[in-house]
Amino acid sequence: YDLENKTEVARNLTTDWDLGFECGNEGYHVKLNSSRGLKVWATGTTLFSAVETTAGAKWSWDNPNGFLDSTAIGKWGEKNGNDIISNKQVFVLDLGYDSEGDSKGYKKMQIIGLVNNEYTVKIADLSGANEISKVIKKDNDYNFIFFSIDGIGKLVTIEPPKEDWDLVFTKYTHTFYVDNLAQSYVVTGVLINSYFTSVHYDSFFGFENTDLEIAQGLDYTTAQNTIGYDWKTYDYDAGGYIMHPEKNYIIKNSVGNHYKFHIVDFYSESGQKGNIVFECERL
């Protein structure tokens, strides 16, 4: 969604992609499709053929804040100018779930390197079957170039150009802590385009009272999950979600305009959940 033009600028299925490769001159991070619960195991070995099972796997997932120093794949090589010399570690990908909630299984992957703004990756079944090698070229008009592993693999357009959007309404993997143990769970919420967009969470002024003078005096963050998912809570007695429209968000977009934003419903007129209704006003 683009706040400036009040338009939806793209739509796609959560099942359309698996990996996102960072663009930009300094970019080298690889992110997972957290809307399907993808996670990764850094095996510690560089021998591709040696990884055949998930026995002993220690899984990680991207931090929902979207900061690129907190990706599960992390630092996979050493910088050499704008290139990256890979350490050739083998990663195992848990591909999460399809649209029916069934597991999509596992793949192993080796990032061969990043040279002249082109990533090279090798991906196969754990058995070694269906091996593919792909070259993925950066495009600086975008935050990420997206890749689908299905079949022989293909590049797919998911996000619009980085200057064309502010918000994405989606599922994503959130990290919960139970008895100090991290657990992942897929939630439905709102993420921001951290490249240009920033947010202040307001629980003091409120939606009606927030004006431009207030907005200009606030601190903003580019954590992509600042709006997140917890503008709703589940009521087990009622068997549905309760909204919290008092949770107000002030958003600053790419051209410096300020908007106040809150979510007022999670249901369509027919009662179907997952339909986010929001109120937004430019200040």
PDB file of N, CA, C and O in Angstrom, residues 58-124:
ATOM      1  N   LYS A  58      19.492 -27.325  14.188  1.00  0.00           N
ATOM      2  CA  LYS A  58      19.172 -26.226  15.087  1.00  0.00           C
ATOM      3  C   LYS A  58      18.637 -25.091  14.232  1.00  0.00           C
ATOM      4  O   LYS A  58      19.395 -24.445  13.515  1.00  0.00           O
ATOM      5  N   TRP A  59      17.333 -24.876  14.319  1.00  0.00           N
ATOM      6  CA  TRP A  59      16.659 -23.984  13.379  1.00  0.00           C
ATOM      7  C   TRP A  59      16.683 -22.541  13.853  1.00  0.00           C
ATOM      8  O   TRP A  59      16.604 -22.258  15.047  1.00  0.00           O
ATOM      9  N   SER A  60      16.751 -21.638  12.894  1.00  0.00           N
ATOM     10  CA  SER A  60      16.673 -20.206  13.151  1.00  0.00           C
ATOM     11  C   SER A  60      15.734 -19.586  12.134  1.00  0.00           C
ATOM     12  O   SER A  60      15.525 -20.138  11.049  1.00  0.00           O
ATOM     13  N   TRP A  61      15.196 -18.425  12.474  1.00  0.00           N
ATOM     14  CA  TRP A  61      14.330 -17.700  11.556  1.00  0.00           C
ATOM     15  C   TRP A  61      14.683 -16.217  11.631  1.00  0.00           C
ATOM     16  O   TRP A  61      15.326 -15.749  12.580  1.00  0.00           O
ATOM     17  N   ASP A  62      14.308 -15.485  10.620  1.00  0.00           N
ATOM     18  CA  ASP A  62      14.619 -14.062  10.582  1.00  0.00           C
ATOM     19  C   ASP A  62      13.919 -13.330  11.724  1.00  0.00           C
ATOM     20  O   ASP A  62      12.773 -13.626  12.061  1.00  0.00           O
ATOM     21  N   ASN A  63      14.613 -12.349  12.299  1.00  0.00           N
ATOM     22  CA  ASN A  63      14.000 -11.511  13.313  1.00  0.00           C
ATOM     23  C   ASN A  63      12.873 -10.710  12.665  1.00  0.00           C
ATOM     24  O   ASN A  63      13.071 -10.098  11.609  1.00  0.00           O
ATOM     25  N   PRO A  64      11.683 -10.673  13.280  1.00  0.00           N
ATOM     26  CA  PRO A  64      10.563  -9.955  12.655  1.00  0.00           C
ATOM     27  C   PRO A  64      10.756  -8.451  12.572  1.00  0.00           C
ATOM     28  O   PRO A  64       9.998  -7.780  11.876  1.00  0.00           O
ATOM     29  N   ASN A  65      11.775  -7.909  13.249  1.00  0.00           N
ATOM     30  CA  ASN A  65      12.008  -6.459  13.133  1.00  0.00           C
ATOM     31  C   ASN A  65      12.528  -6.065  11.756  1.00  0.00           C
ATOM     32  O   ASN A  65      12.537  -4.889  11.406  1.00  0.00           O
ATOM     33  N   GLY A  66      12.987  -7.051  10.971  1.00  0.00           N
ATOM     34  CA  GLY A  66      13.415  -6.781   9.606  1.00  0.00           C
ATOM     35  C   GLY A  66      14.809  -6.210   9.475  1.00  0.00           C
ATOM     36  O   GLY A  66      15.288  -5.996   8.355  1.00  0.00           O
ATOM     37  N   PHE A  67      15.509  -5.969  10.583  1.00  0.00           N
ATOM     38  CA  PHE A  67      16.867  -5.454  10.485  1.00  0.00           C
ATOM     39  C   PHE A  67      17.772  -6.524   9.887  1.00  0.00           C
ATOM     40  O   PHE A  67      17.762  -7.679  10.319  1.00  0.00           O
ATOM     41  N   LEU A  68      18.559  -6.132   8.901  1.00  0.00           N
ATOM     42  CA  LEU A  68      19.265  -7.122   8.111  1.00  0.00           C
ATOM     43  C   LEU A  68      20.465  -7.739   8.825  1.00  0.00           C
ATOM     44  O   LEU A  68      21.011  -8.751   8.367  1.00  0.00           O
ATOM     45  N   ASP A  69      20.856  -7.173   9.965  1.00  0.00           N
ATOM     46  CA  ASP A  69      21.889  -7.837  10.757  1.00  0.00           C
ATOM     47  C   ASP A  69      21.292  -8.928  11.639  1.00  0.00           C
ATOM     48  O   ASP A  69      22.001  -9.551  12.437  1.00  0.00           O
ATOM     49  N   SER A  70      19.973  -9.166  11.484  1.00  0.00           N
ATOM     50  CA  SER A  70      19.286 -10.166  12.301  1.00  0.00           C
ATOM     51  C   SER A  70      18.631 -11.252  11.451  1.00  0.00           C
ATOM     52  O   SER A  70      17.671 -11.887  11.877  1.00  0.00           O
ATOM     53  N   THR A  71      19.143 -11.450  10.231  1.00  0.00           N
ATOM     54  CA  THR A  71      18.616 -12.530   9.398  1.00  0.00           C
ATOM     55  C   THR A  71      19.150 -13.876   9.868  1.00  0.00           C
ATOM     56  O   THR A  71      20.244 -13.959  10.436  1.00  0.00           O
ATOM     57  N   ALA A  72      18.384 -14.925   9.626  1.00  0.00           N
ATOM     58  CA  ALA A  72      18.787 -16.268  10.062  1.00  0.00           C
ATOM     59  C   ALA A  72      20.012 -16.763   9.301  1.00  0.00           C
ATOM     60  O   ALA A  72      20.886 -17.414   9.879  1.00  0.00           O
ATOM     61  N   ILE A  73      20.098 -16.471   8.016  1.00  0.00           N
ATOM     62  CA  ILE A  73      21.259 -16.888   7.230  1.00  0.00           C
ATOM     63  C   ILE A  73      22.484 -16.067   7.616  1.00  0.00           C
ATOM     64  O   ILE A  73      23.592 -16.593   7.719  1.00  0.00           O
ATOM     65  N   GLY A  74      22.292 -14.798   7.877  1.00  0.00           N
ATOM     66  CA  GLY A  74      23.352 -13.975   8.421  1.00  0.00           C
ATOM     67  C   GLY A  74      24.514 -13.746   7.478  1.00  0.00           C
ATOM     68  O   GLY A  74      24.376 -13.723   6.254  1.00  0.00           O
ATOM     69  N   LYS A  75      25.691 -13.614   8.064  1.00  0.00           N
ATOM     70  CA  LYS A  75      26.907 -13.314   7.310  1.00  0.00           C
ATOM     71  C   LYS A  75      27.451 -14.614   6.719  1.00  0.00           C
ATOM     72  O   LYS A  75      27.946 -15.474   7.442  1.00  0.00           O
ATOM     73  N   TRP A  76      27.362 -14.748   5.409  1.00  0.00           N
ATOM     74  CA  TRP A  76      27.733 -16.015   4.764  1.00  0.00           C
ATOM     75  C   TRP A  76      29.069 -15.925   4.017  1.00  0.00           C
ATOM     76  O   TRP A  76      29.457 -16.875   3.320  1.00  0.00           O
ATOM     77  N   GLY A  77      29.770 -14.810   4.181  1.00  0.00           N
ATOM     78  CA  GLY A  77      31.060 -14.659   3.520  1.00  0.00           C
ATOM     79  C   GLY A  77      31.762 -13.394   3.957  1.00  0.00           C
ATOM     80  O   GLY A  77      31.303 -12.688   4.861  1.00  0.00           O
ATOM     81  N   GLU A  78      32.888 -13.092   3.322  1.00  0.00           N
ATOM     82  CA  GLU A  78      33.683 -11.919   3.649  1.00  0.00           C
ATOM     83  C   GLU A  78      33.665 -10.930   2.485  1.00  0.00           C
ATOM     84  O   GLU A  78      33.747 -11.335   1.320  1.00  0.00           O
ATOM     85  N   LYS A  79      33.601  -9.659   2.824  1.00  0.00           N
ATOM     86  CA  LYS A  79      33.547  -8.623   1.799  1.00  0.00           C
ATOM     87  C   LYS A  79      34.893  -8.480   1.096  1.00  0.00           C
ATOM     88  O   LYS A  79      35.943  -8.572   1.695  1.00  0.00           O
ATOM     89  N   ASN A  80      34.810  -8.247  -0.203  1.00  0.00           N
ATOM     90  CA  ASN A  80      35.970  -7.932  -1.032  1.00  0.00           C
ATOM     91  C   ASN A  80      35.520  -6.836  -1.989  1.00  0.00           C
ATOM     92  O   ASN A  80      35.029  -7.121  -3.070  1.00  0.00           O
ATOM     93  N   GLY A  81      35.633  -5.555  -1.530  1.00  0.00           N
ATOM     94  CA  GLY A  81      34.999  -4.478  -2.274  1.00  0.00           C
ATOM     95  C   GLY A  81      33.496  -4.603  -2.128  1.00  0.00           C
ATOM     96  O   GLY A  81      32.978  -4.739  -1.017  1.00  0.00           O
ATOM     97  N   ASN A  82      32.791  -4.572  -3.247  1.00  0.00           N
ATOM     98  CA  ASN A  82      31.344  -4.799  -3.225  1.00  0.00           C
ATOM     99  C   ASN A  82      30.985  -6.260  -3.422  1.00  0.00           C
ATOM    100  O   ASN A  82      29.802  -6.620  -3.408  1.00  0.00           O
ATOM    101  N   ASP A  83      31.975  -7.117  -3.616  1.00  0.00           N
ATOM    102  CA  ASP A  83      31.741  -8.547  -3.768  1.00  0.00           C
ATOM    103  C   ASP A  83      31.788  -9.228  -2.398  1.00  0.00           C
ATOM    104  O   ASP A  83      32.281  -8.669  -1.415  1.00  0.00           O
ATOM    105  N   ILE A  84      31.274 -10.457  -2.355  1.00  0.00           N
ATOM    106  CA  ILE A  84      31.350 -11.285  -1.153  1.00  0.00           C
ATOM    107  C   ILE A  84      31.999 -12.616  -1.525  1.00  0.00           C
ATOM    108  O   ILE A  84      31.529 -13.308  -2.436  1.00  0.00           O
ATOM    109  N   ILE A  85      33.074 -12.942  -0.834  1.00  0.00           N
ATOM    110  CA  ILE A  85      33.718 -14.239  -1.009  1.00  0.00           C
ATOM    111  C   ILE A  85      33.067 -15.209  -0.028  1.00  0.00           C
ATOM    112  O   ILE A  85      33.183 -15.058   1.184  1.00  0.00           O
ATOM    113  N   SER A  86      32.369 -16.206  -0.534  1.00  0.00           N
ATOM    114  CA  SER A  86      31.561 -17.083   0.300  1.00  0.00           C
ATOM    115  C   SER A  86      32.418 -18.003   1.159  1.00  0.00           C
ATOM    116  O   SER A  86      33.473 -18.473   0.737  1.00  0.00           O
ATOM    117  N   ASN A  87      31.896 -18.277   2.379  1.00  0.00           N
ATOM    118  CA  ASN A  87      32.518 -19.316   3.205  1.00  0.00           C
ATOM    119  C   ASN A  87      32.006 -20.713   2.847  1.00  0.00           C
ATOM    120  O   ASN A  87      32.433 -21.704   3.444  1.00  0.00           O
ATOM    121  N   LYS A  88      31.073 -20.766   1.894  1.00  0.00           N
ATOM    122  CA  LYS A  88      30.549 -22.006   1.312  1.00  0.00           C
ATOM    123  C   LYS A  88      29.791 -22.894   2.305  1.00  0.00           C
ATOM    124  O   LYS A  88      29.586 -24.080   2.050  1.00  0.00           O
ATOM    125  N   GLN A  89      29.357 -22.313   3.427  1.00  0.00           N
ATOM    126  CA  GLN A  89      28.588 -23.119   4.370  1.00  0.00           C
ATOM    127  C   GLN A  89      27.304 -23.628   3.714  1.00  0.00           C
ATOM    128  O   GLN A  89      26.668 -22.919   2.929  1.00  0.00           O
ATOM    129  N   VAL A  90      26.928 -24.844   4.052  1.00  0.00           N
ATOM    130  CA  VAL A  90      25.686 -25.433   3.543  1.00  0.00           C
ATOM    131  C   VAL A  90      24.562 -25.118   4.537  1.00  0.00           C
ATOM    132  O   VAL A  90      24.699 -25.348   5.745  1.00  0.00           O
ATOM    133  N   PHE A  91      23.463 -24.583   4.006  1.00  0.00           N
ATOM    134  CA  PHE A  91      22.272 -24.294   4.799  1.00  0.00           C
ATOM    135  C   PHE A  91      21.170 -25.281   4.414  1.00  0.00           C
ATOM    136  O   PHE A  91      21.021 -25.626   3.243  1.00  0.00           O
ATOM    137  N   VAL A  92      20.403 -25.708   5.399  1.00  0.00           N
ATOM    138  CA  VAL A  92      19.197 -26.481   5.131  1.00  0.00           C
ATOM    139  C   VAL A  92      17.997 -25.573   5.346  1.00  0.00           C
ATOM    140  O   VAL A  92      17.878 -24.916   6.387  1.00  0.00           O
ATOM    141  N   LEU A  93      17.126 -25.531   4.352  1.00  0.00           N
ATOM    142  CA  LEU A  93      15.923 -24.709   4.404  1.00  0.00           C
ATOM    143  C   LEU A  93      14.710 -25.571   4.718  1.00  0.00           C
ATOM    144  O   LEU A  93      14.449 -26.561   4.016  1.00  0.00           O
ATOM    145  N   ASP A  94      13.994 -25.242   5.762  1.00  0.00           N
ATOM    146  CA  ASP A  94      12.652 -25.775   5.981  1.00  0.00           C
ATOM    147  C   ASP A  94      11.721 -24.836   5.243  1.00  0.00           C
ATOM    148  O   ASP A  94      11.584 -23.662   5.613  1.00  0.00           O
ATOM    149  N   LEU A  95      11.077 -25.328   4.182  1.00  0.00           N
ATOM    150  CA  LEU A  95      10.310 -24.475   3.280  1.00  0.00           C
ATOM    151  C   LEU A  95       8.934 -24.099   3.802  1.00  0.00           C
ATOM    152  O   LEU A  95       8.138 -23.497   3.077  1.00  0.00           O
ATOM    153  N   GLY A  96       8.652 -24.420   5.055  1.00  0.00           N
ATOM    154  CA  GLY A  96       7.398 -23.974   5.643  1.00  0.00           C
ATOM    155  C   GLY A  96       6.199 -24.727   5.093  1.00  0.00           C
ATOM    156  O   GLY A  96       6.274 -25.923   4.812  1.00  0.00           O
ATOM    157  N   TYR A  97       5.105 -23.987   4.890  1.00  0.00           N
ATOM    158  CA  TYR A  97       3.820 -24.612   4.585  1.00  0.00           C
ATOM    159  C   TYR A  97       3.214 -24.034   3.311  1.00  0.00           C
ATOM    160  O   TYR A  97       3.428 -22.870   2.973  1.00  0.00           O
ATOM    161  N   ASP A  98       2.450 -24.885   2.615  1.00  0.00           N
ATOM    162  CA  ASP A  98       1.729 -24.417   1.438  1.00  0.00           C
ATOM    163  C   ASP A  98       0.399 -23.802   1.862  1.00  0.00           C
ATOM    164  O   ASP A  98       0.118 -23.652   3.063  1.00  0.00           O
ATOM    165  N   SER A  99      -0.432 -23.446   0.894  1.00  0.00           N
ATOM    166  CA  SER A  99      -1.690 -22.759   1.194  1.00  0.00           C
ATOM    167  C   SER A  99      -2.685 -23.634   1.936  1.00  0.00           C
ATOM    168  O   SER A  99      -3.639 -23.133   2.532  1.00  0.00           O
ATOM    169  N   GLU A 100      -2.466 -24.955   1.914  1.00  0.00           N
ATOM    170  CA  GLU A 100      -3.350 -25.881   2.633  1.00  0.00           C
ATOM    171  C   GLU A 100      -2.812 -26.223   4.019  1.00  0.00           C
ATOM    172  O   GLU A 100      -3.409 -27.010   4.746  1.00  0.00           O
ATOM    173  N   GLY A 101      -1.661 -25.652   4.375  1.00  0.00           N
ATOM    174  CA  GLY A 101      -1.063 -25.923   5.671  1.00  0.00           C
ATOM    175  C   GLY A 101      -0.192 -27.156   5.712  1.00  0.00           C
ATOM    176  O   GLY A 101       0.207 -27.598   6.795  1.00  0.00           O
ATOM    177  N   ASP A 102       0.110 -27.728   4.544  1.00  0.00           N
ATOM    178  CA  ASP A 102       0.958 -28.924   4.481  1.00  0.00           C
ATOM    179  C   ASP A 102       2.420 -28.523   4.319  1.00  0.00           C
ATOM    180  O   ASP A 102       2.745 -27.541   3.652  1.00  0.00           O
ATOM    181  N   SER A 103       3.298 -29.306   4.906  1.00  0.00           N
ATOM    182  CA  SER A 103       4.727 -29.018   4.840  1.00  0.00           C
ATOM    183  C   SER A 103       5.232 -29.097   3.404  1.00  0.00           C
ATOM    184  O   SER A 103       4.873 -30.006   2.658  1.00  0.00           O
ATOM    185  N   LYS A 104       6.098 -28.160   3.022  1.00  0.00           N
ATOM    186  CA  LYS A 104       6.723 -28.163   1.705  1.00  0.00           C
ATOM    187  C   LYS A 104       8.083 -28.857   1.710  1.00  0.00           C
ATOM    188  O   LYS A 104       8.750 -28.919   0.682  1.00  0.00           O
ATOM    189  N   GLY A 105       8.500 -29.362   2.862  1.00  0.00           N
ATOM    190  CA  GLY A 105       9.711 -30.163   2.919  1.00  0.00           C
ATOM    191  C   GLY A 105      10.982 -29.333   3.058  1.00  0.00           C
ATOM    192  O   GLY A 105      10.955 -28.195   3.525  1.00  0.00           O
ATOM    193  N   TYR A 106      12.081 -29.925   2.619  1.00  0.00           N
ATOM    194  CA  TYR A 106      13.392 -29.342   2.874  1.00  0.00           C
ATOM    195  C   TYR A 106      14.209 -29.252   1.589  1.00  0.00           C
ATOM    196  O   TYR A 106      14.033 -30.029   0.658  1.00  0.00           O
ATOM    197  N   LYS A 107      15.123 -28.292   1.587  1.00  0.00           N
ATOM    198  CA  LYS A 107      16.137 -28.165   0.545  1.00  0.00           C
ATOM    199  C   LYS A 107      17.454 -27.805   1.219  1.00  0.00           C
ATOM    200  O   LYS A 107      17.476 -27.243   2.317  1.00  0.00           O
ATOM    201  N   LYS A 108      18.550 -28.147   0.566  1.00  0.00           N
ATOM    202  CA  LYS A 108      19.846 -27.659   1.035  1.00  0.00           C
ATOM    203  C   LYS A 108      20.352 -26.620   0.039  1.00  0.00           C
ATOM    204  O   LYS A 108      20.060 -26.684  -1.156  1.00  0.00           O
ATOM    205  N   MET A 109      21.108 -25.635   0.555  1.00  0.00           N
ATOM    206  CA  MET A 109      21.536 -24.520  -0.276  1.00  0.00           C
ATOM    207  C   MET A 109      22.954 -24.100   0.085  1.00  0.00           C
ATOM    208  O   MET A 109      23.344 -24.106   1.256  1.00  0.00           O
ATOM    209  N   GLN A 110      23.689 -23.745  -0.928  1.00  0.00           N
ATOM    210  CA  GLN A 110      25.014 -23.162  -0.753  1.00  0.00           C
ATOM    211  C   GLN A 110      25.066 -21.862  -1.544  1.00  0.00           C
ATOM    212  O   GLN A 110      24.716 -21.847  -2.731  1.00  0.00           O
ATOM    213  N   ILE A 111      25.429 -20.778  -0.874  1.00  0.00           N
ATOM    214  CA  ILE A 111      25.601 -19.504  -1.580  1.00  0.00           C
ATOM    215  C   ILE A 111      27.042 -19.475  -2.071  1.00  0.00           C
ATOM    216  O   ILE A 111      27.982 -19.405  -1.272  1.00  0.00           O
ATOM    217  N   ILE A 112      27.209 -19.553  -3.374  1.00  0.00           N
ATOM    218  CA  ILE A 112      28.539 -19.689  -3.963  1.00  0.00           C
ATOM    219  C   ILE A 112      29.310 -18.374  -3.911  1.00  0.00           C
ATOM    220  O   ILE A 112      30.531 -18.356  -3.742  1.00  0.00           O
ATOM    221  N   GLY A 113      28.614 -17.261  -4.037  1.00  0.00           N
ATOM    222  CA  GLY A 113      29.289 -15.974  -3.959  1.00  0.00           C
ATOM    223  C   GLY A 113      28.430 -14.856  -4.494  1.00  0.00           C
ATOM    224  O   GLY A 113      27.315 -15.061  -4.991  1.00  0.00           O
ATOM    225  N   LEU A 114      28.961 -13.642  -4.370  1.00  0.00           N
ATOM    226  CA  LEU A 114      28.331 -12.433  -4.907  1.00  0.00           C
ATOM    227  C   LEU A 114      29.417 -11.648  -5.625  1.00  0.00           C
ATOM    228  O   LEU A 114      30.316 -11.082  -4.991  1.00  0.00           O
ATOM    229  N   VAL A 115      29.356 -11.654  -6.951  1.00  0.00           N
ATOM    230  CA  VAL A 115      30.384 -11.034  -7.777  1.00  0.00           C
ATOM    231  C   VAL A 115      29.712 -10.165  -8.834  1.00  0.00           C
ATOM    232  O   VAL A 115      28.773 -10.612  -9.502  1.00  0.00           O
ATOM    233  N   ASN A 116      30.194  -8.924  -8.962  1.00  0.00           N
ATOM    234  CA  ASN A 116      29.648  -7.995  -9.960  1.00  0.00           C
ATOM    235  C   ASN A 116      28.131  -7.875  -9.843  1.00  0.00           C
ATOM    236  O   ASN A 116      27.400  -7.895 -10.841  1.00  0.00           O
ATOM    237  N   ASN A 117      27.651  -7.758  -8.601  1.00  0.00           N
ATOM    238  CA  ASN A 117      26.218  -7.581  -8.313  1.00  0.00           C
ATOM    239  C   ASN A 117      25.376  -8.779  -8.706  1.00  0.00           C
ATOM    240  O   ASN A 117      24.168  -8.642  -8.935  1.00  0.00           O
ATOM    241  N   GLU A 118      25.989  -9.966  -8.773  1.00  0.00           N
ATOM    242  CA  GLU A 118      25.258 -11.190  -9.085  1.00  0.00           C
ATOM    243  C   GLU A 118      25.530 -12.252  -8.019  1.00  0.00           C
ATOM    244  O   GLU A 118      26.677 -12.605  -7.765  1.00  0.00           O
ATOM    245  N   TYR A 119      24.438 -12.711  -7.394  1.00  0.00           N
ATOM    246  CA  TYR A 119      24.528 -13.845  -6.482  1.00  0.00           C
ATOM    247  C   TYR A 119      24.532 -15.137  -7.296  1.00  0.00           C
ATOM    248  O   TYR A 119      23.809 -15.247  -8.293  1.00  0.00           O
ATOM    249  N   THR A 120      25.296 -16.112  -6.846  1.00  0.00           N
ATOM    250  CA  THR A 120      25.209 -17.463  -7.399  1.00  0.00           C
ATOM    251  C   THR A 120      24.879 -18.422  -6.259  1.00  0.00           C
ATOM    252  O   THR A 120      25.543 -18.400  -5.218  1.00  0.00           O
ATOM    253  N   VAL A 121      23.825 -19.228  -6.449  1.00  0.00           N
ATOM    254  CA  VAL A 121      23.401 -20.171  -5.412  1.00  0.00           C
ATOM    255  C   VAL A 121      23.217 -21.558  -6.013  1.00  0.00           C
ATOM    256  O   VAL A 121      22.905 -21.701  -7.198  1.00  0.00           O
ATOM    257  N   LYS A 122      23.438 -22.547  -5.163  1.00  0.00           N
ATOM    258  CA  LYS A 122      23.194 -23.950  -5.542  1.00  0.00           C
ATOM    259  C   LYS A 122      22.197 -24.520  -4.546  1.00  0.00           C
ATOM    260  O   LYS A 122      22.358 -24.366  -3.336  1.00  0.00           O
ATOM    261  N   ILE A 123      21.163 -25.182  -5.071  1.00  0.00           N
ATOM    262  CA  ILE A 123      20.072 -25.698  -4.236  1.00  0.00           C
ATOM    263  C   ILE A 123      19.713 -27.098  -4.713  1.00  0.00           C
ATOM    264  O   ILE A 123      19.719 -27.381  -5.913  1.00  0.00           O
ATOM    265  N   ALA A 124      19.415 -27.986  -3.764  1.00  0.00           N
ATOM    266  CA  ALA A 124      19.042 -29.365  -4.118  1.00  0.00           C
ATOM    267  C   ALA A 124      18.182 -29.959  -3.017  1.00  0.00           C
ATOM    268  O   ALA A 124      18.092 -29.423  -1.904  1.00  0.00           O
TER     269      ALA A 124
END
